[in-house]
Short mmCIF file of C-alpha atoms in Angstrom, two decimals:
data_model
loop_
_atom_site.label_atom_id
_atom_site.label_comp_id
_atom_site.label_asym_id
_atom_site.label_seq_id
_atom_site.Cartn_x
_atom_site.Cartn_y
_atom_site.Cartn_z
CA MET I 87 16.62 -19.68 7.21
CA LYS I 88 16.01 -16.84 4.82
CA LYS I 89 16.40 -19.33 1.74
CA PHE I 90 13.18 -20.79 2.69
CA THR I 91 11.17 -17.78 2.36
CA LEU I 92 10.46 -18.00 -1.42
CA LEU I 93 10.08 -21.92 -0.93
CA MET I 94 7.38 -21.25 1.54
CA LEU I 95 5.51 -18.91 -0.78
CA LEU I 96 5.82 -21.09 -3.86
CA MET I 97 4.68 -24.18 -2.02
CA ILE I 98 1.78 -22.38 -0.45
CA VAL I 99 0.58 -21.34 -4.03
CA GLY I 100 -0.46 -24.97 -4.59
CA MET I 101 -2.39 -25.36 -1.28
CA ILE I 102 -6.19 -25.75 -2.08
CA PRO I 103 -8.57 -25.77 1.04
CA VAL I 104 -12.00 -25.16 -0.61
CA TYR I 105 -15.66 -24.14 -1.01
CA ALA I 106 -17.40 -21.74 1.42
CA THR I 107 -19.59 -18.67 1.40
CA HIS I 108 -16.44 -17.17 0.07
CA LEU I 109 -13.72 -18.37 2.61
CA MET I 110 -12.25 -21.74 1.72
CA GLY I 111 -9.44 -22.32 4.22
CA GLY I 112 -5.82 -21.49 4.66
CA ASP I 113 -2.94 -21.23 7.12
CA ILE I 114 -0.44 -18.89 9.01
CA THR I 115 3.37 -19.53 8.97
CA LEU I 116 6.13 -17.66 10.65
CA GLN I 117 9.78 -17.41 9.52
CA ASP I 118 12.69 -16.32 11.89
CA LEU I 119 14.73 -13.75 10.06
CA GLY I 120 16.96 -13.05 13.25
CA ASN I 121 17.10 -10.32 15.74
CA GLN I 122 13.52 -11.09 16.99
CA GLU I 123 12.08 -10.33 13.45
CA TYR I 124 9.76 -12.66 12.08
CA GLN I 125 8.07 -12.75 8.61
CA VAL I 126 4.32 -13.56 9.00
CA ASN I 127 2.68 -15.26 6.16
CA LEU I 128 -1.14 -15.47 5.85
CA VAL I 129 -2.67 -17.52 3.10
CA THR I 130 -6.40 -17.51 2.26
CA TYR I 131 -8.53 -19.06 -0.52
CA ARG I 132 -11.62 -17.67 -2.03
CA ASP I 133 -14.45 -19.26 -4.04
CA THR I 134 -15.09 -16.94 -7.05
CA ILE I 135 -18.75 -17.46 -6.89
CA GLY I 136 -18.73 -15.80 -3.31
CA ILE I 137 -18.24 -12.38 -2.00
CA PRO I 138 -14.95 -10.52 -2.93
CA MET I 139 -11.95 -11.04 -0.73
CA ALA I 140 -11.35 -8.09 1.85
CA ALA I 141 -8.38 -6.09 0.79
CA THR I 142 -6.81 -6.10 4.01
CA ALA I 143 -6.52 -8.63 6.89
CA ASP I 144 -6.14 -7.97 10.65
CA ILE I 145 -3.57 -10.42 12.03
CA HIS I 146 -3.50 -10.55 15.87
CA PHE I 147 -0.54 -11.23 18.10
CA ASP I 148 -0.73 -12.40 21.91
CA GLY I 149 2.55 -12.79 23.41
CA PRO I 150 4.34 -13.29 26.74
CA ASN I 151 3.94 -11.00 29.71
CA GLY I 152 0.56 -9.90 28.28
CA ALA I 153 2.02 -8.50 25.15
CA SER I 154 -0.66 -7.92 22.44
CA PHE I 155 -0.87 -6.12 19.09
CA THR I 156 -2.62 -6.39 15.76
CA ILE I 157 -1.35 -5.52 12.29
CA THR I 158 -3.29 -4.68 9.18
CA VAL I 159 -1.99 -6.09 6.00
CA PRO I 160 -2.86 -5.62 2.38
CA TYR I 161 -2.97 -8.78 0.28
CA ASP I 162 0.09 -8.87 -2.29
CA SER I 163 -1.69 -7.57 -5.49
CA VAL I 164 1.06 -9.16 -7.73
CA ILE I 165 0.70 -12.63 -6.75
CA SER I 166 -2.87 -12.57 -4.99
CA GLY I 167 -6.07 -13.28 -6.75
CA ASN I 168 -4.69 -15.76 -9.11
CA LEU I 169 -6.83 -18.79 -10.13
CA LEU I 170 -5.57 -22.30 -8.89
CA PRO I 171 -5.10 -24.58 -11.97
CA MET I 172 -6.68 -27.95 -12.56
CA TYR I 173 -10.10 -27.53 -10.81
CA PRO I 174 -13.27 -27.31 -12.26
CA TYR I 175 -14.37 -24.05 -10.98
CA GLY I 176 -12.75 -20.80 -9.83
CA VAL I 177 -10.54 -21.00 -6.62
CA GLU I 178 -8.44 -18.12 -5.91
CA VAL I 179 -5.51 -17.70 -3.50
CA TYR I 180 -4.46 -14.59 -1.55
CA PHE I 181 -1.17 -13.64 0.28
CA PHE I 182 -0.83 -11.36 3.07
CA THR I 183 2.89 -10.89 4.19
CA ASP I 184 4.53 -8.52 6.56
CA THR I 185 7.44 -8.32 9.04
CA VAL I 186 7.05 -8.00 12.93
CA THR I 187 9.15 -7.80 15.90
CA LEU I 188 8.30 -10.33 18.59
CA ALA I 189 10.09 -9.15 21.57
CA GLY I 190 10.72 -11.27 24.79
CA ASN I 191 11.09 -14.95 25.04
CA GLY I 192 8.02 -17.11 25.18
CA GLN I 193 4.95 -18.14 23.52
CA TRP I 194 3.34 -16.30 20.80
CA ASP I 195 -0.16 -16.91 19.49
CA VAL I 196 -0.90 -15.51 15.98
CA TYR I 197 -4.36 -15.72 14.65
CA TRP I 198 -6.78 -14.23 12.02
CA ASP I 199 -10.68 -14.83 11.63
CA ASN I 200 -13.55 -13.95 9.34
CA CYS I 201 -17.07 -15.07 8.64
CA CYS I 202 -18.26 -17.21 7.30
CA ARG I 203 -18.12 -21.02 6.33
CA ASN I 204 -19.89 -22.77 3.74
CA ALA I 205 -23.62 -23.61 4.54
CA ALA I 206 -23.10 -26.86 2.73
CA ILE I 207 -20.74 -28.24 5.10
CA LEU I 208 -22.32 -31.67 6.71
CA ASN I 209 -20.08 -32.36 9.65
CA LEU I 210 -20.91 -29.06 11.52
CA ASN I 211 -24.21 -28.13 13.38
CA ALA I 212 -24.82 -24.77 11.69
CA PRO I 213 -21.78 -23.88 9.65
CA LEU I 214 -23.15 -20.82 8.16
CA THR I 215 -22.91 -19.17 11.66
CA GLU I 216 -19.40 -20.25 12.11
CA SER I 217 -16.33 -17.90 11.48
CA MET I 218 -13.10 -19.45 10.15
CA THR I 219 -10.12 -19.12 12.49
CA LEU I 220 -6.61 -19.68 11.24
CA PHE I 221 -4.06 -19.96 14.29
CA THR I 222 -0.50 -20.73 14.87
CA SER I 223 1.83 -20.61 17.79
CA ILE I 224 5.49 -20.34 18.25
CA VAL I 225 7.83 -20.21 21.18
CA THR I 226 10.59 -17.68 20.81
CA ASP I 227 13.86 -17.37 22.16
CA SER I 228 16.39 -14.75 21.13
CA ALA I 229 19.40 -16.88 21.50
CA THR I 230 17.91 -19.67 19.09
CA ALA I 231 16.24 -19.63 15.86
CA ASN I 232 12.80 -20.93 15.50
CA SER I 233 10.49 -20.95 12.56
CA THR I 234 7.14 -22.70 12.18
CA PRO I 235 6.91 -25.71 10.06
CA PHE I 236 5.04 -25.24 6.57
CA PHE I 237 3.44 -27.73 4.18
CA LEU I 238 5.29 -28.98 1.08
CA VAL I 239 2.42 -30.72 -0.45
CA PRO I 240 -0.55 -28.69 -2.08
CA ALA I 241 -3.97 -29.34 -0.40
CA ALA I 242 -6.37 -31.83 -2.11
CA ILE I 243 -10.00 -31.10 -1.98
CA PHE I 244 -12.07 -33.31 -4.36
CA LEU I 245 -12.35 -36.98 -3.96
CA PRO I 246 -14.58 -39.76 -5.24
CA VAL I 247 -17.27 -41.36 -3.13
CA ASN I 248 -16.84 -44.82 -2.01
CA THR I 249 -13.30 -44.95 -3.23
CA SER I 250 -10.05 -45.42 -1.21
CA TRP I 251 -8.27 -42.15 -1.15
CA GLN I 252 -5.05 -40.82 0.38
CA TYR I 253 -3.60 -37.30 1.02
CA ASN I 254 -0.36 -36.17 2.69
CA PRO I 255 0.28 -32.52 3.57
CA LEU I 256 3.81 -33.24 4.28
CA PRO I 257 4.67 -30.83 7.06
CA PHE I 258 8.47 -29.85 6.82
CA ASP I 259 10.35 -27.80 9.40
CA PRO I 260 13.52 -25.75 8.13
CA ASP I 261 15.06 -26.09 11.76
CA GLY I 262 15.05 -29.93 11.74
CA ASP I 263 12.50 -30.00 14.64
CA SER I 264 10.50 -33.23 15.36
CA LEU I 265 6.83 -32.92 14.09
CA HIS I 266 3.63 -34.78 15.17
CA TRP I 267 0.57 -34.44 13.26
CA SER I 268 -3.10 -35.22 13.98
CA ILE I 269 -6.63 -34.38 12.84
CA ASP I 270 -8.40 -31.55 14.91
CA GLN I 271 -11.60 -29.68 15.03
CA PRO I 272 -11.75 -26.58 12.93
CA LEU I 273 -11.96 -23.35 14.93
CA SER I 274 -14.57 -20.85 15.20
CA ALA I 275 -12.50 -18.36 17.46
CA VAL I 276 -9.33 -18.86 19.25
CA GLY I 277 -9.62 -21.94 21.47
CA VAL I 278 -13.24 -22.33 20.32
CA PRO I 279 -13.98 -25.53 18.15
CA CYS I 280 -16.89 -25.20 15.68
CA VAL I 281 -20.19 -26.31 17.21
CA GLY I 282 -21.11 -30.00 16.59
CA TYR I 283 -17.89 -31.22 14.63
CA VAL I 284 -17.82 -34.83 13.57
CA THR I 285 -15.30 -36.96 11.88
CA PRO I 286 -16.29 -36.82 8.00
CA SER I 287 -18.57 -39.58 7.31
CA SER I 288 -16.61 -42.80 6.23
CA ASP I 289 -16.84 -46.50 5.15
CA THR I 290 -16.17 -48.38 8.47
CA ASN I 291 -13.33 -50.17 6.67
CA ASN I 292 -11.44 -46.98 6.03
CA ILE I 293 -12.29 -44.11 8.40
CA PHE I 294 -11.04 -40.72 8.02
CA SER I 295 -7.82 -41.06 9.80
CA ILE I 296 -3.99 -40.00 9.84
CA ASP I 297 -0.91 -42.10 9.98
CA SER I 298 1.11 -40.86 12.98
CA ILE I 299 4.35 -41.97 11.17
CA THR I 300 3.96 -40.71 7.68
CA GLY I 301 1.30 -37.91 8.24
CA THR I 302 -0.88 -39.63 5.48
CA ILE I 303 -4.67 -39.02 5.73
CA SER I 304 -6.65 -41.94 4.44
CA TRP I 305 -10.41 -41.95 3.72
CA THR I 306 -13.10 -43.72 1.84
CA ALA I 307 -15.93 -41.29 2.04
CA ASP I 308 -19.31 -43.01 1.88
CA LEU I 309 -21.36 -39.77 1.46
CA VAL I 310 -21.42 -37.15 -1.29
CA GLY I 311 -21.19 -33.68 0.17
CA HIS I 312 -18.91 -31.11 1.83
CA PHE I 313 -16.71 -31.82 4.95
CA VAL I 314 -14.30 -29.76 7.12
CA ALA I 315 -11.27 -30.76 9.15
CA SER I 316 -8.06 -29.07 10.41
CA ILE I 317 -4.55 -30.84 10.24
CA LEU I 318 -2.61 -30.02 13.24
CA VAL I 319 1.02 -30.04 13.28
CA ASP I 320 3.02 -29.88 16.70
CA GLN I 321 6.63 -28.93 16.66
CA TYR I 322 9.15 -30.25 19.20
CA ARG I 323 12.84 -29.68 19.95
CA ASN I 324 14.60 -31.85 22.21
CA GLY I 325 11.41 -33.22 23.39
CA VAL I 326 10.03 -29.97 24.33
CA TRP I 327 7.01 -28.35 22.51
CA VAL I 328 7.97 -25.23 20.56
CA GLY I 329 4.87 -24.43 18.46
CA GLU I 330 2.12 -25.57 16.26
CA ILE I 331 0.37 -24.69 12.86
CA ARG I 332 -2.83 -25.92 11.37
CA ARG I 333 -4.26 -26.01 8.08
CA ASP I 334 -7.97 -25.54 7.79
CA MET I 335 -9.46 -27.24 4.82
CA GLN I 336 -12.66 -28.54 3.26
CA PHE I 337 -13.09 -31.70 1.45
CA ILE I 338 -15.72 -32.10 -1.48
CA VAL I 339 -16.88 -35.56 -1.99
CA VAL I 340 -18.51 -36.10 -5.37
CA PRO I 341 -19.46 -39.11 -7.62
CA SER I 342 -16.62 -40.66 -9.73
CA GLY I 343 -18.19 -39.59 -12.95
CA GLN I 344 -15.49 -40.31 -15.61
CA GLY I 345 -13.21 -42.42 -13.50
CA THR I 346 -10.40 -41.92 -11.27
CA PRO I 347 -6.47 -41.90 -11.48
CA LEU I 348 -4.99 -45.29 -10.64
CA TRP I 349 -1.54 -46.53 -9.42
CA THR I 350 -0.36 -49.71 -11.32
CA ASN I 351 2.92 -50.68 -9.57
CA LEU I 352 2.30 -50.30 -6.08
CA SER I 353 2.08 -54.15 -5.56
CA ILE I 354 5.82 -54.70 -6.30
CA LEU I 355 7.04 -51.86 -3.89
CA PRO I 356 8.75 -53.06 -0.75
CA THR I 357 7.16 -52.40 2.53
CA ASP I 358 8.35 -52.02 6.08
CA PRO I 359 6.76 -53.75 9.20
CA ASN I 360 4.28 -50.72 9.56
CA ASN I 361 3.24 -51.41 5.84
CA HIS I 362 4.78 -48.30 4.68
CA TYR I 363 6.48 -48.27 1.09
CA ALA I 364 10.18 -47.96 2.14
CA PHE I 365 13.64 -48.47 0.53
CA ASP I 366 17.15 -48.34 2.10
CA VAL I 367 19.36 -45.99 0.07
CA MET I 368 23.10 -45.69 0.26
CA THR I 369 25.12 -42.67 0.59
CA GLY I 370 27.18 -42.10 -2.75
CA VAL I 371 24.99 -44.78 -4.63
CA PRO I 372 22.48 -43.53 -7.15
CA PHE I 373 18.92 -44.47 -6.47
CA LYS I 374 16.09 -44.52 -8.92
CA LEU I 375 12.36 -45.19 -8.24
CA GLU I 376 9.55 -45.42 -10.86
CA MET I 377 5.88 -44.73 -10.16
CA VAL I 378 3.48 -45.85 -12.63
CA ALA I 379 0.00 -44.49 -12.98
CA THR I 380 -2.88 -44.62 -15.35
CA HIS I 381 -6.70 -43.85 -15.37
CA THR I 382 -9.80 -46.14 -15.26
CA ASN I 383 -11.20 -44.34 -18.20
CA PRO I 384 -8.89 -44.87 -21.25
CA ASN I 385 -9.74 -41.45 -22.66
CA LYS I 386 -8.47 -39.46 -19.62
CA GLN I 387 -4.91 -38.18 -19.27
CA VAL I 388 -2.99 -38.19 -15.88
CA PHE I 389 -0.74 -36.03 -14.20
CA MET I 390 1.98 -36.65 -11.63
CA GLU I 391 4.17 -34.71 -9.33
CA ALA I 392 6.75 -35.53 -6.37
CA TYR I 393 7.32 -33.47 -3.28
CA SER I 394 10.02 -33.93 -0.81
CA GLU I 395 12.38 -31.85 1.37
CA VAL I 396 15.20 -33.76 -0.71
CA PHE I 397 14.63 -31.30 -3.49
CA TYR I 398 15.86 -28.61 -1.35
CA LEU I 399 18.84 -30.07 0.52
CA PRO I 400 21.93 -27.73 -0.38
CA GLN I 401 24.05 -30.82 -1.43
CA ASN I 402 21.20 -32.33 -3.07
CA ASP I 403 20.96 -33.75 -6.72
CA ALA I 404 17.37 -35.16 -6.46
CA ALA I 405 15.22 -34.95 -9.70
CA PHE I 406 11.74 -35.96 -10.82
CA THR I 407 11.03 -36.62 -14.67
CA LYS I 408 7.91 -38.00 -16.39
CA THR I 409 7.32 -39.85 -19.52
CA THR I 410 3.75 -40.44 -20.97
CA THR I 411 2.59 -43.29 -23.19
CA GLY I 412 -1.00 -43.11 -24.14
CA ASN I 413 -2.89 -42.54 -20.79
CA THR I 414 -0.18 -44.31 -18.81
CA LEU I 415 2.55 -42.06 -17.16
CA VAL I 416 5.97 -43.11 -15.63
CA GLY I 417 7.31 -40.75 -13.05
CA GLU I 418 11.02 -41.37 -12.38
CA PHE I 419 12.49 -40.08 -9.14
CA THR I 420 16.47 -40.12 -8.79
CA TRP I 421 18.60 -39.16 -5.97
CA GLN I 422 22.13 -39.82 -4.81
CA PRO I 423 22.31 -39.10 -1.19
CA GLU I 424 25.45 -37.76 0.37
CA TYR I 425 27.29 -38.54 3.83
CA ALA I 426 25.73 -35.06 5.05
CA ASP I 427 22.14 -36.53 4.41
CA LEU I 428 22.65 -39.31 7.15
CA ARG I 429 20.07 -39.19 9.94
CA ASP I 430 17.89 -41.43 12.12
CA ARG I 431 14.47 -40.63 10.53
CA ALA I 432 13.55 -41.48 7.09
CA TYR I 433 12.94 -38.90 4.18
CA GLN I 434 9.60 -38.78 2.84
CA VAL I 435 8.83 -38.45 -0.73
CA VAL I 436 5.08 -37.92 -1.70
CA PHE I 437 3.93 -38.77 -5.10
CA ARG I 438 0.67 -37.40 -6.38
CA VAL I 439 -1.38 -38.55 -9.32
CA SER I 440 -4.22 -36.44 -10.53
CA ASP I 441 -6.59 -36.02 -13.45
CA GLY I 442 -7.57 -32.50 -12.95
CA LEU I 443 -10.33 -33.09 -10.60
CA PHE I 444 -9.22 -35.95 -8.28
CA THR I 445 -5.92 -36.76 -6.72
CA ASP I 446 -4.28 -39.65 -4.98
CA ASP I 447 -1.12 -39.47 -2.83
CA LYS I 448 1.39 -42.30 -1.98
CA THR I 449 4.10 -41.69 0.45
CA VAL I 450 7.50 -43.54 0.24
CA LEU I 451 9.96 -43.73 3.04
CA LEU I 452 13.74 -43.39 2.09
CA ASN I 453 16.20 -44.63 4.88
CA VAL I 454 19.70 -43.40 4.27
CA ASN I 455 22.36 -45.59 5.29
CA SER I 456 26.22 -45.29 5.10
CA ALA I 457 27.90 -46.82 2.11
CA VAL I 458 30.10 -48.62 4.47
CA SER I 459 27.35 -51.27 4.44
CA VAL I 460 26.42 -51.29 0.69
CA GLU I 461 27.84 -54.66 0.18
CA GLU I 462 25.20 -56.25 2.58
CA SER I 463 21.66 -54.57 2.59
CA VAL I 464 19.67 -56.16 5.23
CA THR I 465 15.87 -55.96 5.80
CA SER I 466 14.13 -56.71 9.15
CA ILE I 467 12.04 -59.54 7.83
CA GLY I 468 14.85 -62.15 6.98
CA ILE I 469 16.22 -61.50 3.60
CA LYS I 470 19.44 -59.83 2.21
CA ALA I 471 20.99 -59.34 -1.14
CA PHE I 472 24.84 -58.93 -1.65
CA PRO I 473 26.77 -57.62 -3.16
CA ASN I 474 24.36 -54.56 -3.64
CA PRO I 475 25.01 -53.00 -6.11
CA ALA I 476 25.49 -56.18 -8.23
CA THR I 477 26.96 -56.72 -11.56
CA GLU I 478 27.18 -60.34 -12.78
CA PHE I 479 25.29 -62.18 -9.98
CA VAL I 480 23.73 -61.56 -6.57
CA TYR I 481 23.58 -63.94 -3.33
CA LEU I 482 20.21 -63.84 -1.95
CA GLU I 483 20.34 -65.01 1.81
CA ILE I 484 16.83 -65.98 3.33
CA ASN I 485 16.51 -66.67 7.05
CA GLN I 486 13.36 -68.35 8.09
CA PRO I 487 12.45 -70.27 11.61
CA GLU I 488 10.62 -72.93 9.65
CA GLN I 489 11.00 -75.09 6.50
CA GLN I 490 8.57 -74.06 3.69
CA SER I 491 8.26 -73.74 -0.05
CA ALA I 492 8.24 -70.38 -1.87
CA VAL I 493 8.49 -68.77 -5.22
CA LEU I 494 10.79 -65.86 -6.17
CA ASP I 495 9.61 -63.03 -8.45
CA VAL I 496 12.04 -60.09 -9.78
CA PHE I 497 10.46 -56.81 -10.87
CA THR I 498 11.61 -53.53 -12.44
CA LEU I 499 10.32 -50.57 -10.62
CA SER I 500 7.90 -50.09 -13.63
CA GLY I 501 6.33 -53.35 -12.73
CA LYS I 502 7.83 -55.69 -15.44
CA ASN I 503 8.23 -59.16 -14.23
CA ILE I 504 11.64 -60.36 -15.29
CA ILE I 505 12.03 -63.52 -13.10
CA THR I 506 8.44 -65.25 -12.67
CA GLN I 507 7.49 -67.85 -10.11
CA ARG I 508 10.97 -69.27 -9.67
CA PRO I 509 10.42 -72.07 -6.99
CA LEU I 510 12.66 -72.08 -3.81
CA ASN I 511 12.72 -74.67 -1.20
CA ILE I 512 13.64 -72.89 1.95
CA ASN I 513 14.88 -74.68 5.10
CA ALA I 514 14.70 -73.50 8.75
CA GLY I 515 17.67 -71.24 9.40
CA ASN I 516 19.97 -69.55 6.66
CA ASN I 517 19.46 -70.32 2.99
CA LEU I 518 21.60 -69.00 0.21
CA PHE I 519 20.63 -68.63 -3.38
CA VAL I 520 22.36 -67.35 -6.48
CA ILE I 521 20.65 -65.17 -9.02
CA GLU I 522 22.55 -64.22 -12.29
CA THR I 523 22.10 -60.76 -13.13
CA ASP I 524 24.58 -60.22 -16.01
CA SER I 525 21.76 -60.21 -18.46
CA TRP I 526 19.84 -57.42 -16.71
CA ASN I 527 19.78 -53.89 -17.74
CA PRO I 528 21.38 -51.45 -15.12
CA GLY I 529 18.77 -50.21 -12.76
CA THR I 530 16.85 -50.83 -9.60
CA TYR I 531 14.95 -54.11 -9.01
CA ILE I 532 12.54 -55.54 -6.28
CA ILE I 533 13.25 -59.14 -5.45
CA ARG I 534 10.01 -60.74 -3.88
CA VAL I 535 10.03 -64.01 -2.15
CA GLN I 536 6.42 -65.36 -1.23
CA GLY I 537 6.56 -68.26 1.17
CA SER I 538 3.70 -70.89 1.76
CA ASN I 539 3.11 -69.29 5.10
CA ASP I 540 1.86 -66.21 3.07
CA VAL I 541 4.97 -64.06 4.38
CA SER I 542 6.07 -61.89 1.57
CA LEU I 543 9.77 -60.95 1.76
CA ASN I 544 11.05 -57.93 -0.35
CA GLN I 545 14.41 -56.63 -1.13
CA MET I 546 15.66 -53.95 -3.20
CA LEU I 547 18.66 -54.64 -5.56
CA ILE I 548 20.71 -52.15 -7.73
CA VAL I 549 22.23 -53.58 -10.85
CA LYS I 550 25.20 -51.78 -12.31
#
């Protein structure tokens, strides 16, 4: 557990809830150090045009059997007060860290509050009269370790009006507990929501919402201004609730001005039945994924980062590198999962493109399978390729309930089309086609079959 302490702090440095009278959001996490000792981490954010940050924070603890105490913690002067990069005005981050003893088994509520929120917030009745309360809960058990989750992806604040936008905070639990995330009302006091909270103003075709599987927030804001919300993450162990954390944050919607970052190869990535970008990856087999982005303004530069728990697995060799040509950027994610990485739920990788003001996140699911099945990789929509990996050729088996015409395309992960509109005649039942791959460069490809019934079948293929 201790190995995550530095990681938690480093990831928190990038979190960016924004804009208030001076308070701009934050969160509280707890890390189990053993022997009923916990490290408490309070992170807050300050707008530099507001009043100075208080030198100390009073963090309150309410526990089982009426236990209650408060600690006063100074902020860490070495790492606090630094400006967050890549934003158009000053945003400072402050860290308040201490170690406490949480004696006795049961639920502990930990909270901090201060005044006041930003008067410009549009989705509260009277925001300037509302305090900001950061709150977390944890169920302690002296016989079993339990730390709260924490967020792997930095917060995103600025977004362009009338533009589809996504953000994934990517909660991660070091104990492997199951997490459920939702959008909740920001708090003015413990258990007291801010008055008059409403969902941030949205285009009706893409309302402010969160994906229950990936945790991705999607939104097309239809109004310029400031909005606030909380991301609530509930923690479950064997189906039993064992804690929660929340991230309080504000979003600033502004005109697009000089344009926005733009993903350019999403259309060729395979999707699962829930329309999530998803890949089946095999233990012991190298996997590579390229994400390509540019900018609607040819004079603007874009930046890209990748976030995932796979970067911190002890047996992991995941890496992310970037190459820029003009204002087009290619990010290459590579990973060779090991047998120890097998599990039922998918790993998530969040890719973020930004231009120094706006960001946009895309989440990719990686389903790790045993290499025993590497010769026959099957999707749930009637297509499989084998052998996979391939060398000189690959068999493509398509199973369809009805006869139809179709076309086949093959793409590299950077979006290059190496086979274009090859016609296929698909009969009802199983169909087998042969594709020669001996002239292809080693790498990962997407095979797409588009039928006359408008069903698109996608299959990832590795060529050695």
